[in-house]
Amino acid sequence: MTSIDDLFKSHNGTKRKFENPIEADPSQAYKSVKLQGSGDVKRSAQVGDEEDDDEAGPALPPDFEDEEPGDDEEGRFFGGGLDENAKDAMDFLDAQDGEDAIREEKYDAAWVRKLARDFEKKVNKNASLRAKFENDPTKFMESEGDLDDGIKDLSILSEHAELYEEFAKSTAAAKLVELLAHENTDIAIGAIEMISELTDEDVAAEQEQWDALVAAFLEADLLSLLISNFSRFDESDSTDASGVYHSLSVIENLLSQPSNTDTIGKEKTLIAWLLERIQRPEKPTTQNKQYASEILSILTQSSRPNRTLIAEANGVDILLTNLAPYRRDDPDKDSDEEEYMENLFNVLTSVVEEPIGKTKFLEAEGTELCLLLVRDGKTSKNRALKVLDHVCGYAEVPTPNGAGADDSTPPHMAACEKLIEARGLKPLFSTFMKTKRPDPAQTEHILGLFSSLLRSLPGNSDARFRLLAKFLENSYAKITKLLALRRDYSTRLAAFDASLETRKKGLNTQEREEVEVENTPLRLSEGLYALQCIDATLAWLVAEDDGAKQAIATGLANADETLASVKGTLKAQLDGVLEVEPSEREVLEALVGFLD
C-alpha cells in the first residue's frame, strides 16, 4: 500500500524547499535560507495592479468602441442579454465583490482567536481521520494537505507580534508543537519551520510578547520533541535535511535569550547529538554540520555549566581530533568549512577556560597539537595561539564543601609547565619577534601567554629559568620589542581616551561613570588589555633580574617615562571598573610593590 509520506510528498503546495547543502553553493551562509511566503497573502493579489494598463489582444472594431451595450436590436451579441431582474441581481453581486475586494482584514484578538480555532480544527480532524483510517492513507490525505495549509496560515502571525500573547493563551501553540511528533515527517518539518519563523530575531516583537510565545512552546515540550526528531531525520534526503536545519534554527532562536542557555545545555541528549554531528565526515562541509558547530559555540560562550558538560562528554578530545587536519590544510575562504573550523576553535577556547577543560586538554595532548598548528598552520595559527592563551590563563579551582586544600598542581599551572616541556618557547618567541606585518590578535595572545607564564610557573623551577633566559638573550631583544609595543599601545589608548573625555564633557558624575563603563570593552580592544599584559610582564622581569630591570628603565627613559608609568597601569587595573578576583588582586599588589 502506498505510504502516506509518499502521497503527501506529491502534494503540490507552496512550502519552500530547503536548499540541500550538497547541491547548493557551499559559500552561502546558513542565514541565506529563509522561509518564503511569509508575507501577507493580499500582497500577491496586488501584483496585477502594477502591470501595464494597456488592454491585451487585438483592437476592437471602430464602430464598437463608441457603441453602448444593448444598441443592437436583439441584444444577443453586443447587448447584455439579460432582463432587468437578472441585471439587478448581477449588479448587487458585483457590488458585494467590490466591497470584499477592498475590505481590509482587521488583525486583533478576535482574529487571532479565530486563526487558532481554525488551526486546531484542522489538527483534530487530521488526527481523527488518521486514527479511524490508519491503514488507508487515501482517506486522510486531503486532511493532511489542509493541515499543511493551516500551518502556513500561521505565518501571518509573525507580522503581528502584538498578538503573540493572545495566541500563546490558546491551545493552538501547544498543538503546533505536538505536530513535531506527527507521523508524516513533512508535517513535522512544516511545524518546525513555522516555530522557527515565529521565534526568529527578525520578528518585531517586544520581549514580553516573545517570552509569552516561547514559554507556551517550551511548556508543550518543544525541546524534547526537537531533539527526538534528530534521530528520525535522514539528512541524505533534502527535505529531512531542511528539518534538521530548521530545528537548529529554533534552538538558536531560543538561545538569543541568555536565560535559556543553561536550560538548553542541560539537555545531554542534545549535547551528545551536536558532538556526534560535528564529527560526521563530509566533503564539502554541509550547512548543517557548520550550524551544529555554531550552536555548540553559542552554548559555551557564556555558560560555565555548559562548558563543563561538554568537557565531561569527551568534547575536548572530539574538538582536537576534528581540528588536527587544519595543521596543513586551510579551508576555502568564506566557506561553510571555514565557519565550521572557526566555531570549533571558539568552543575549545571556551571549554578550556574551566579547570576540567584544562585538565582534559592536557590529557588529550592539546598543547602539542596547538604548538604544531602555531608552527605549521596558516589560518589555524592565530586560533591555536588563542586556545593556548586561554588554557594557560588563571582559573579558580572550586573546593568542595568541607574538603581541604588540594595538593595537586592547579590546571592553569600544569598547562604553563606543559607548554615549556613541549618546547613551546621557540615557536612562541619566534612568532613574537617576526617584524613583517604582525597580526594584532596574534600579538595580544602572545602577550597574554607571557603574563600567564610568569604568573604561574613555580619560582626557581627549570621551566621558569628557561622562560627568563629567553627574555634576557640577545642583549634583551625581547624586552626591547615589548617596550616598542608598549609605546604603540599607549599612543592608541591615549587617543581613544582623549576622544572619550570630549564625549564626557558637560555630563554629571553618574553619566560620566556610565559612559566609562559602556566604553570599557572598547578601551580593552583599543590597547588597554595589551598594555596591562605588557606591564605585568615588565613588572615580573623587574622583580626577577637586575639586568632586565636596568634594560627596562633605560627603554622607558627613551620615551620620557619611568617605572612609575608601569606601576600606574597596574594600579589603574586594581582600581578600575572591572572586578579583579582576590587572588589576582594579591598578585597585582605584589607587582606594584616591586616597582616602588
Coordinates of C-alpha atoms in Angstrom, one line a residue:
M1 CA 0.0 0.0 0.0
T2 CA 1.2 3.5 -0.8
S3 CA 2.6 5.2 2.3
I4 CA 1.2 8.5 3.5
D5 CA 4.6 10.1 3.2
D6 CA 4.8 9.3 -0.5
L7 CA 1.3 10.5 -1.1
F8 CA 1.9 13.7 0.8
K9 CA 5.2 14.5 -0.9
S10 CA 3.3 14.6 -4.2
H11 CA 1.1 17.4 -2.8
N12 CA 1.8 20.5 -4.8
G13 CA 1.9 23.1 -2.0
T14 CA 3.8 26.3 -1.6
K15 CA 6.2 25.0 1.1
R16 CA 9.7 26.3 0.5
K17 CA 12.1 23.5 -0.3
F18 CA 15.3 23.5 1.8
E19 CA 18.4 24.1 -0.3
N20 CA 20.4 20.8 0.1
P21 CA 23.9 22.0 1.1
I22 CA 25.4 19.2 -1.1
E23 CA 23.6 20.7 -4.1
A24 CA 23.7 24.4 -3.2
D25 CA 26.7 26.7 -3.3
P26 CA 28.7 25.9 -0.2
S27 CA 29.8 29.5 0.2
Q28 CA 26.3 30.6 1.1
A29 CA 25.9 31.2 4.8
Y30 CA 23.1 29.3 6.6
K31 CA 21.3 32.6 7.2
S32 CA 20.6 32.8 3.5
V33 CA 18.0 30.1 4.0
K34 CA 14.8 31.9 4.9
L35 CA 11.1 30.9 4.9
Q36 CA 9.3 32.2 1.9
G37 CA 5.7 33.1 1.5
S38 CA 5.6 34.6 5.0
G39 CA 4.1 37.9 3.8
D40 CA 0.5 38.9 3.7
V41 CA -1.3 37.0 1.0
K42 CA -3.1 40.1 0.0
R43 CA 0.2 41.5 -1.4
S44 CA 0.4 38.9 -4.1
A45 CA -3.1 39.8 -5.2
Q46 CA -2.0 43.3 -5.9
V47 CA 0.7 42.5 -8.3
G48 CA -1.7 42.6 -11.2
D49 CA -2.5 46.2 -10.4
E50 CA 1.1 47.3 -11.0
E51 CA 1.2 45.9 -14.6
D52 CA 0.7 47.9 -17.8
D53 CA -2.8 49.3 -18.2
D54 CA -2.9 48.6 -21.9
E55 CA -5.5 46.1 -22.9
A56 CA -4.4 42.8 -24.3
G57 CA -5.5 41.3 -27.7
P58 CA -6.5 42.9 -30.9
A59 CA -8.2 46.3 -31.0
L60 CA -12.0 46.4 -31.0
P61 CA -13.8 47.3 -34.3
P62 CA -14.1 51.0 -34.8
D63 CA -17.9 51.1 -34.6
F64 CA -17.9 49.1 -31.4
E65 CA -15.7 51.4 -29.4
D66 CA -18.4 54.1 -29.1
E67 CA -21.4 51.8 -29.1
E68 CA -23.4 51.4 -25.9
P69 CA -24.3 47.9 -24.7
G70 CA -27.6 46.8 -25.9
D71 CA -27.7 49.0 -29.0
D72 CA -28.2 46.0 -31.2
E73 CA -31.8 45.2 -31.8
E74 CA -31.9 41.8 -30.4
G75 CA -29.4 42.3 -27.6
R76 CA -28.0 38.9 -28.2
F77 CA -24.4 39.7 -29.2
F78 CA -23.3 43.1 -28.1
G79 CA -26.1 43.7 -25.6
G80 CA -26.4 42.5 -22.0
G81 CA -28.6 39.5 -22.9
L82 CA -30.3 39.8 -19.5
D83 CA -33.7 41.0 -18.3
E84 CA -34.0 43.8 -15.7
N85 CA -34.2 41.4 -12.7
A86 CA -31.1 39.5 -13.8
K87 CA -29.3 42.8 -14.3
D88 CA -30.2 43.9 -10.8
A89 CA -29.0 40.6 -9.3
M90 CA -25.7 40.8 -11.1
D91 CA -25.2 44.5 -10.1
F92 CA -25.8 43.5 -6.4
L93 CA -23.2 40.7 -6.6
D94 CA -20.7 42.9 -8.3
A95 CA -21.1 45.5 -5.6
Q96 CA -20.6 42.8 -2.9
D97 CA -17.5 41.5 -4.7
G98 CA -16.1 45.1 -4.9
E99 CA -16.6 45.6 -1.1
D100 CA -14.9 42.3 -0.4
A101 CA -12.0 43.2 -2.6
I102 CA -11.3 46.4 -0.7
R103 CA -12.3 45.3 2.8
E104 CA -9.1 45.1 4.9
E105 CA -8.6 42.3 7.4
K106 CA -8.6 43.5 11.0
Y107 CA -5.8 41.9 12.9
D108 CA -6.9 41.9 16.5
A109 CA -7.6 39.5 19.4
A110 CA -10.8 38.2 17.7
W111 CA -8.9 37.5 14.5
V112 CA -6.1 35.5 16.3
R113 CA -8.6 33.5 18.3
K114 CA -10.4 32.5 15.0
L115 CA -7.0 31.7 13.5
A116 CA -6.2 29.5 16.5
R117 CA -9.6 27.8 16.3
D118 CA -9.4 27.0 12.6
F119 CA -5.9 25.6 13.1
E120 CA -7.0 23.4 16.0
K121 CA -9.9 22.1 13.9
K122 CA -7.5 21.0 11.1
V123 CA -5.2 19.3 13.6
N124 CA -8.0 17.5 15.3
K125 CA -9.7 16.4 12.1
N126 CA -6.4 15.0 10.7
A127 CA -5.8 13.2 14.0
S128 CA -9.3 11.7 14.0
L129 CA -9.1 10.6 10.3
R130 CA -5.7 9.1 10.9
A131 CA -6.9 7.1 13.8
K132 CA -10.1 5.9 12.0
F133 CA -8.4 5.0 8.7
E134 CA -5.0 4.0 9.9
N135 CA -4.5 1.5 7.1
D136 CA -5.9 3.6 4.3
P137 CA -3.9 6.8 3.7
T138 CA -6.1 7.9 0.9
K139 CA -8.9 8.6 3.4
F140 CA -6.9 11.2 5.3
M141 CA -4.6 12.5 2.6
E142 CA -6.9 15.5 1.9
S143 CA -6.9 16.5 5.6
E144 CA -3.1 16.3 5.6
G145 CA -3.0 18.8 2.8
D146 CA -5.4 21.0 4.8
L147 CA -3.3 20.7 7.9
D148 CA -0.2 21.7 5.9
D149 CA -2.1 24.8 4.7
G150 CA -3.2 25.5 8.2
I151 CA 0.4 25.5 9.4
K152 CA 1.3 28.0 6.7
D153 CA -1.6 30.2 7.6
L154 CA 0.1 30.9 10.9
S155 CA 2.8 32.7 9.1
I156 CA 0.9 36.0 9.0
L157 CA 1.1 36.0 12.8
S158 CA 4.8 36.8 12.6
E159 CA 3.8 40.2 11.2
H160 CA 1.6 40.9 14.1
A161 CA 3.7 40.1 17.2
E162 CA 1.5 42.2 19.3
L163 CA -0.9 39.2 19.2
Y164 CA 1.7 36.7 20.4
E165 CA 0.4 36.7 24.0
E166 CA -3.2 36.1 22.9
F167 CA -2.1 33.2 20.6
A168 CA 0.0 31.8 23.5
K169 CA -3.1 31.7 25.7
S170 CA -4.8 29.3 23.2
T171 CA -4.2 25.6 22.9
A172 CA -3.1 26.2 19.3
A173 CA 0.5 26.9 20.4
A174 CA 0.7 23.6 22.1
K175 CA -1.0 21.9 19.1
L176 CA 1.7 23.3 16.8
V177 CA 4.4 21.9 19.0
E178 CA 2.6 18.5 19.1
L179 CA 2.9 18.3 15.3
L180 CA 6.6 17.8 15.7
A181 CA 5.7 14.2 16.6
H182 CA 3.4 13.8 13.6
E183 CA 3.7 10.5 11.7
N184 CA 4.2 12.4 8.5
T185 CA 7.7 14.0 8.6
D186 CA 6.6 16.7 6.1
I187 CA 4.0 17.9 8.6
A188 CA 6.5 17.8 11.4
I189 CA 9.1 19.8 9.4
G190 CA 6.4 22.3 8.4
A191 CA 5.6 22.8 12.1
I192 CA 9.3 23.2 12.9
E193 CA 9.7 25.8 10.1
M194 CA 6.7 27.8 11.4
I195 CA 8.1 27.8 15.0
S196 CA 11.4 29.0 13.6
E197 CA 9.7 31.8 11.8
L198 CA 7.6 32.9 14.7
T199 CA 10.6 33.0 17.1
D200 CA 13.0 34.5 14.6
E201 CA 15.0 37.5 15.7
D202 CA 13.7 39.5 12.7
V203 CA 10.2 39.4 14.2
A204 CA 9.4 42.8 15.6
A205 CA 8.2 41.5 18.9
E206 CA 8.6 43.1 22.3
Q207 CA 10.5 41.0 24.8
E208 CA 7.4 40.1 26.9
Q209 CA 5.5 39.1 23.7
W210 CA 8.3 36.8 22.5
D211 CA 8.7 35.4 26.0
A212 CA 5.0 34.5 26.2
L213 CA 5.0 32.6 23.0
V214 CA 8.3 30.8 23.7
A215 CA 7.1 29.9 27.2
A216 CA 4.0 28.3 25.7
F217 CA 6.2 26.3 23.2
L218 CA 8.6 25.2 25.9
E219 CA 5.7 24.2 28.2
A220 CA 4.5 21.9 25.4
D221 CA 7.8 20.1 25.5
L222 CA 9.3 21.8 22.4
L223 CA 12.9 20.9 23.3
S224 CA 12.4 17.2 23.8
L225 CA 10.4 16.9 20.6
L226 CA 13.0 18.8 18.6
I227 CA 15.8 16.7 19.9
S228 CA 14.0 13.4 19.4
N229 CA 13.5 14.3 15.7
F230 CA 17.2 14.5 15.0
S231 CA 17.4 10.6 15.1
R232 CA 14.3 10.5 12.9
F233 CA 15.6 12.6 10.1
D234 CA 17.7 11.2 7.3
E235 CA 19.9 14.0 6.1
S236 CA 20.6 12.3 2.8
D237 CA 17.1 13.4 1.9
S238 CA 16.9 17.1 1.2
T239 CA 13.5 17.5 3.0
D240 CA 14.8 15.8 6.2
A241 CA 18.0 17.9 5.9
S242 CA 15.8 21.0 6.0
G243 CA 14.1 19.6 9.1
V244 CA 17.5 19.4 10.9
Y245 CA 18.4 22.9 9.7
H246 CA 15.2 24.5 11.0
S247 CA 15.4 22.6 14.2
L248 CA 18.8 24.1 14.8
S249 CA 17.3 27.4 13.8
V250 CA 14.7 27.1 16.6
I251 CA 17.4 26.3 19.1
E252 CA 19.4 29.3 18.0
N253 CA 16.4 31.5 18.4
L254 CA 15.8 30.2 21.9
L255 CA 19.4 30.8 22.8
S256 CA 19.0 34.5 21.8
Q257 CA 17.6 34.8 25.3
P258 CA 20.6 34.2 27.7
S259 CA 18.3 32.8 30.4
N260 CA 17.6 29.8 28.1
T261 CA 21.3 28.9 27.6
D262 CA 21.8 26.8 30.8
T263 CA 18.3 25.2 30.4
I264 CA 19.1 24.0 26.8
G265 CA 22.6 23.0 27.8
K266 CA 21.2 20.6 30.4
E267 CA 19.7 18.5 27.6
K268 CA 22.5 16.0 27.5
T269 CA 21.0 14.2 24.5
L270 CA 21.3 17.5 22.5
I271 CA 25.0 17.9 23.6
A272 CA 25.7 14.3 22.6
W273 CA 24.0 14.8 19.2
L274 CA 25.8 18.0 18.4
L275 CA 29.2 16.4 19.3
E276 CA 28.3 13.5 17.0
R277 CA 27.1 15.7 14.2
I278 CA 30.3 17.8 14.0
Q279 CA 32.3 14.6 13.6
R280 CA 30.4 13.3 10.6
P281 CA 32.7 13.1 7.6
E282 CA 31.6 15.4 4.8
K283 CA 33.2 16.8 1.7
P284 CA 32.4 19.6 1.3
T285 CA 31.2 20.6 4.8
T286 CA 27.5 21.0 4.8
Q287 CA 25.4 23.8 6.1
N288 CA 24.0 21.6 8.9
K289 CA 27.4 20.5 10.1
Q290 CA 28.5 24.1 10.3
Y291 CA 25.3 25.0 12.1
A292 CA 25.7 22.3 14.7
S293 CA 29.2 23.7 15.5
E294 CA 27.7 27.2 15.8
I295 CA 25.1 26.0 18.3
L296 CA 27.9 24.5 20.4
S297 CA 29.8 27.8 20.2
I298 CA 26.7 29.7 21.4
L299 CA 26.1 27.2 24.2
T300 CA 29.6 27.6 25.6
Q301 CA 30.3 31.3 25.2
S302 CA 28.8 32.5 28.5
S303 CA 27.8 29.3 30.3
R304 CA 30.2 27.7 32.7
P305 CA 27.9 24.7 33.3
N306 CA 27.7 24.0 29.6
R307 CA 31.5 24.1 29.2
T308 CA 31.8 21.6 32.0
L309 CA 29.2 19.3 30.4
I310 CA 31.0 19.3 27.1
A311 CA 34.3 18.6 28.7
E312 CA 32.8 15.7 30.6
A313 CA 31.2 14.4 27.4
N314 CA 34.7 13.9 25.9
G315 CA 34.2 17.1 23.9
V316 CA 37.8 18.3 24.2
D317 CA 39.2 15.2 22.5
I318 CA 36.5 15.4 19.8
L319 CA 37.3 19.0 19.1
L320 CA 41.1 18.4 18.9
T321 CA 40.6 15.4 16.6
N322 CA 38.5 17.4 14.2
L323 CA 40.9 20.4 14.3
A324 CA 44.0 18.3 13.6
P325 CA 43.6 18.3 9.8
Y326 CA 43.9 22.1 9.7
R327 CA 47.6 21.8 10.6
R328 CA 48.5 22.0 7.0
D329 CA 45.2 22.3 5.0
D330 CA 43.3 25.6 5.1
P331 CA 39.5 25.6 4.5
D332 CA 38.3 27.5 1.5
K333 CA 37.8 31.2 2.1
D334 CA 34.3 32.2 3.1
S335 CA 33.1 28.6 3.0
D336 CA 30.9 26.7 5.5
E337 CA 34.0 24.7 6.4
E338 CA 35.9 27.9 7.4
E339 CA 33.0 28.8 9.6
Y340 CA 33.0 25.3 11.0
M341 CA 36.7 25.4 11.8
E342 CA 36.3 28.8 13.5
N343 CA 33.4 27.6 15.6
L344 CA 35.3 24.5 16.8
F345 CA 38.2 26.8 17.9
N346 CA 35.7 29.0 19.7
V347 CA 34.1 26.1 21.5
L348 CA 37.6 24.7 22.5
T349 CA 38.7 28.2 23.7
S350 CA 35.6 28.4 25.9
V351 CA 35.8 24.9 27.3
V352 CA 39.5 25.3 28.4
E353 CA 38.5 28.3 30.5
E354 CA 37.2 25.8 33.0
P355 CA 39.6 23.7 35.3
I356 CA 38.2 20.4 34.0
G357 CA 38.6 21.7 30.4
K358 CA 42.2 22.5 31.0
T359 CA 42.8 19.0 32.5
K360 CA 41.1 17.3 29.6
F361 CA 43.1 19.4 27.2
L362 CA 46.4 18.3 28.7
E363 CA 45.3 14.7 28.8
A364 CA 44.4 14.8 25.1
E365 CA 47.8 16.3 24.2
G366 CA 46.1 19.5 23.1
T367 CA 49.3 21.6 23.9
E368 CA 51.3 19.6 21.5
L369 CA 48.7 19.9 18.7
C370 CA 48.3 23.6 19.2
L371 CA 52.1 24.1 19.0
L372 CA 52.2 22.2 15.8
L373 CA 49.4 24.5 14.5
V374 CA 51.4 27.5 15.6
R375 CA 54.5 26.2 13.8
D376 CA 52.9 24.9 10.6
G377 CA 49.4 26.3 10.4
K378 CA 48.2 29.2 8.4
T379 CA 44.6 30.2 9.2
S380 CA 44.7 27.9 12.3
K381 CA 47.8 29.6 13.7
N382 CA 46.1 32.5 15.4
R383 CA 43.3 30.3 16.7
A384 CA 45.8 27.9 18.2
L385 CA 47.6 30.7 20.0
K386 CA 44.2 31.9 21.3
V387 CA 43.5 28.4 22.8
L388 CA 46.9 28.3 24.4
D389 CA 46.4 31.8 25.8
H390 CA 43.2 30.7 27.5
V391 CA 44.3 27.3 28.6
C392 CA 47.3 28.9 30.4
G393 CA 45.1 31.6 31.9
Y394 CA 44.4 31.6 35.6
A395 CA 41.3 29.7 36.7
E396 CA 39.9 29.5 40.2
V397 CA 39.7 25.8 41.2
P398 CA 36.5 25.2 43.2
T399 CA 37.0 23.4 46.5
P400 CA 34.2 21.0 47.5
N401 CA 32.4 22.0 50.8
G402 CA 34.2 20.5 53.7
A403 CA 37.2 19.5 51.7
G404 CA 40.7 20.5 52.5
A405 CA 43.2 22.1 50.1
D406 CA 44.1 20.1 47.1
D407 CA 47.9 19.4 46.9
S408 CA 47.8 18.7 43.2
T409 CA 49.1 21.3 40.7
P410 CA 46.3 23.6 39.6
P411 CA 45.3 23.1 36.0
H412 CA 46.5 26.5 34.8
M413 CA 49.9 26.0 36.3
A414 CA 50.1 22.5 34.8
A415 CA 49.2 24.0 31.4
C416 CA 52.0 26.5 31.7
E417 CA 54.6 23.9 32.7
K418 CA 53.4 21.7 29.8
L419 CA 53.9 24.5 27.3
I420 CA 57.6 24.7 28.3
E421 CA 58.0 21.0 28.5
A422 CA 56.6 20.6 25.0
R423 CA 59.2 23.0 23.7
G424 CA 56.7 25.8 23.1
L425 CA 59.1 28.7 23.8
K426 CA 60.8 28.6 20.4
P427 CA 57.7 28.9 18.2
L428 CA 56.2 31.3 20.7
F429 CA 59.1 33.7 20.7
S430 CA 59.9 33.3 17.0
T431 CA 56.4 34.3 16.2
F432 CA 56.6 37.2 18.6
M433 CA 59.8 38.6 17.1
K434 CA 58.7 38.5 13.5
T435 CA 58.8 42.0 12.1
K436 CA 56.8 41.5 8.9
R437 CA 53.2 42.9 9.5
P438 CA 52.4 41.2 12.8
D439 CA 48.8 40.3 13.3
P440 CA 47.3 42.4 16.2
A441 CA 45.2 39.5 17.6
Q442 CA 48.2 37.2 17.4
T443 CA 50.4 39.6 19.3
E444 CA 47.7 40.0 22.0
H445 CA 47.5 36.3 22.6
I446 CA 51.3 36.0 22.9
L447 CA 51.4 38.9 25.4
G448 CA 48.7 37.1 27.4
L449 CA 50.8 34.0 27.4
F450 CA 53.8 35.9 28.6
S451 CA 51.9 37.3 31.5
S452 CA 50.3 33.9 32.4
L453 CA 53.6 32.0 32.2
L454 CA 55.4 34.5 34.5
R455 CA 52.4 34.4 36.9
S456 CA 52.0 30.6 37.1
L457 CA 55.4 29.0 36.6
P458 CA 56.9 28.0 40.0
G459 CA 59.8 30.0 41.3
N460 CA 63.2 28.5 41.0
S461 CA 61.8 25.9 38.6
D462 CA 63.7 24.9 35.5
A463 CA 60.7 26.0 33.4
R464 CA 60.8 29.5 34.8
F465 CA 64.6 29.8 34.3
R466 CA 64.2 28.8 30.6
L467 CA 61.5 31.4 30.2
L468 CA 63.6 34.2 31.8
A469 CA 66.6 33.2 29.6
K470 CA 64.5 33.9 26.5
F471 CA 63.8 37.4 27.7
L472 CA 67.4 38.1 28.5
E473 CA 69.2 36.6 25.5
N474 CA 70.5 38.7 22.5
S475 CA 71.0 41.8 24.6
Y476 CA 67.4 41.9 25.9
A477 CA 65.9 41.9 22.3
K478 CA 62.6 40.6 23.6
I479 CA 62.4 43.4 26.2
T480 CA 63.2 46.0 23.5
K481 CA 60.3 44.6 21.4
L482 CA 58.0 44.7 24.5
L483 CA 58.8 48.4 25.1
A484 CA 58.2 49.3 21.4
L485 CA 54.8 47.6 21.6
R486 CA 54.1 49.4 24.8
R487 CA 54.6 52.8 23.1
D488 CA 52.3 51.8 20.3
Y489 CA 49.5 50.7 22.6
S490 CA 49.9 53.6 24.9
T491 CA 49.6 56.0 22.0
R492 CA 46.4 54.3 20.7
L493 CA 44.9 54.2 24.1
A494 CA 45.7 57.9 24.8
A495 CA 44.0 58.9 21.6
F496 CA 40.9 56.9 22.5
D497 CA 40.8 58.3 26.0
A498 CA 41.1 61.8 24.7
S499 CA 38.0 61.3 22.4
L500 CA 36.2 59.7 25.4
E501 CA 36.9 62.7 27.6
T502 CA 35.5 65.0 24.9
R503 CA 32.3 63.0 25.0
K504 CA 32.1 63.2 28.7
K505 CA 32.2 67.0 28.8
G506 CA 29.1 68.5 30.3
L507 CA 27.9 65.2 31.9
N508 CA 27.3 64.8 35.6
T509 CA 29.2 62.3 37.7
Q510 CA 26.8 59.5 37.3
E511 CA 26.6 60.0 33.5
R512 CA 30.3 60.1 33.2
E513 CA 30.6 56.8 35.1
E514 CA 28.0 55.2 32.8
V515 CA 29.9 56.3 29.7
E516 CA 33.1 54.9 31.2
V517 CA 31.6 51.5 31.9
E518 CA 29.9 51.3 28.5
N519 CA 33.3 52.0 26.8
T520 CA 35.4 49.7 28.9
P521 CA 35.2 46.9 26.2
L522 CA 36.3 49.4 23.6
R523 CA 39.2 50.6 25.8
L524 CA 40.4 47.0 26.2
S525 CA 40.3 46.4 22.4
E526 CA 42.0 49.8 21.7
G527 CA 45.1 48.8 23.7
L528 CA 44.3 48.6 27.4
Y529 CA 44.3 44.8 27.6
A530 CA 47.6 44.5 25.7
L531 CA 49.1 47.3 27.8
Q532 CA 48.1 45.5 31.0
C533 CA 49.7 42.3 29.8
I534 CA 52.9 44.1 28.8
D535 CA 53.3 46.0 32.1
A536 CA 52.6 42.9 34.2
T537 CA 55.3 41.1 32.2
L538 CA 57.7 44.0 32.7
A539 CA 57.0 44.1 36.4
W540 CA 57.8 40.4 36.7
L541 CA 61.1 40.9 34.8
V542 CA 62.0 43.8 37.1
A543 CA 61.4 41.6 40.1
E544 CA 63.3 38.7 38.6
D545 CA 66.5 40.2 37.2
D546 CA 68.6 43.3 37.8
G547 CA 69.9 43.4 34.2
A548 CA 66.3 43.2 32.9
K549 CA 65.3 46.0 35.3
Q550 CA 68.1 48.3 34.0
A551 CA 67.2 47.5 30.4
I552 CA 63.5 48.3 31.1
A553 CA 64.3 51.5 32.9
T554 CA 66.6 52.6 30.0
G555 CA 64.0 51.8 27.4
L556 CA 61.3 53.7 29.3
A557 CA 63.6 56.7 29.7
N558 CA 64.0 56.9 25.9
A559 CA 60.3 57.6 25.8
D560 CA 60.4 60.1 28.7
E561 CA 58.8 57.6 31.1
T562 CA 59.9 55.7 34.2
L563 CA 58.9 52.6 36.1
A564 CA 56.1 54.7 37.6
S565 CA 54.3 54.5 34.3
V566 CA 54.2 50.7 34.5
K567 CA 53.1 51.0 38.1
G568 CA 50.3 53.4 37.1
T569 CA 48.9 50.8 34.7
L570 CA 48.7 48.1 37.3
K571 CA 47.2 50.4 39.9
A572 CA 44.6 51.6 37.4
Q573 CA 43.7 47.9 36.8
L574 CA 43.3 47.4 40.6
D575 CA 41.0 50.5 40.8
G576 CA 39.2 50.1 37.5
V577 CA 35.6 49.3 36.8
L578 CA 36.3 45.7 36.1
E579 CA 36.2 43.3 39.0
V580 CA 39.5 41.8 40.0
E581 CA 39.4 38.4 41.7
P582 CA 41.0 38.3 45.2
S583 CA 43.9 36.1 44.1
E584 CA 44.6 38.3 41.0
R585 CA 44.4 41.4 43.2
E586 CA 47.1 39.9 45.5
V587 CA 49.4 39.3 42.6
L588 CA 48.9 42.8 41.1
E589 CA 49.6 44.4 44.5
A590 CA 52.8 42.4 44.8
L591 CA 53.9 43.6 41.4
V592 CA 53.2 47.2 42.3
G593 CA 55.4 46.7 45.3
F594 CA 58.3 45.5 43.1
L595 CA 58.1 48.8 41.1
D596 CA 58.5 51.1 44.1

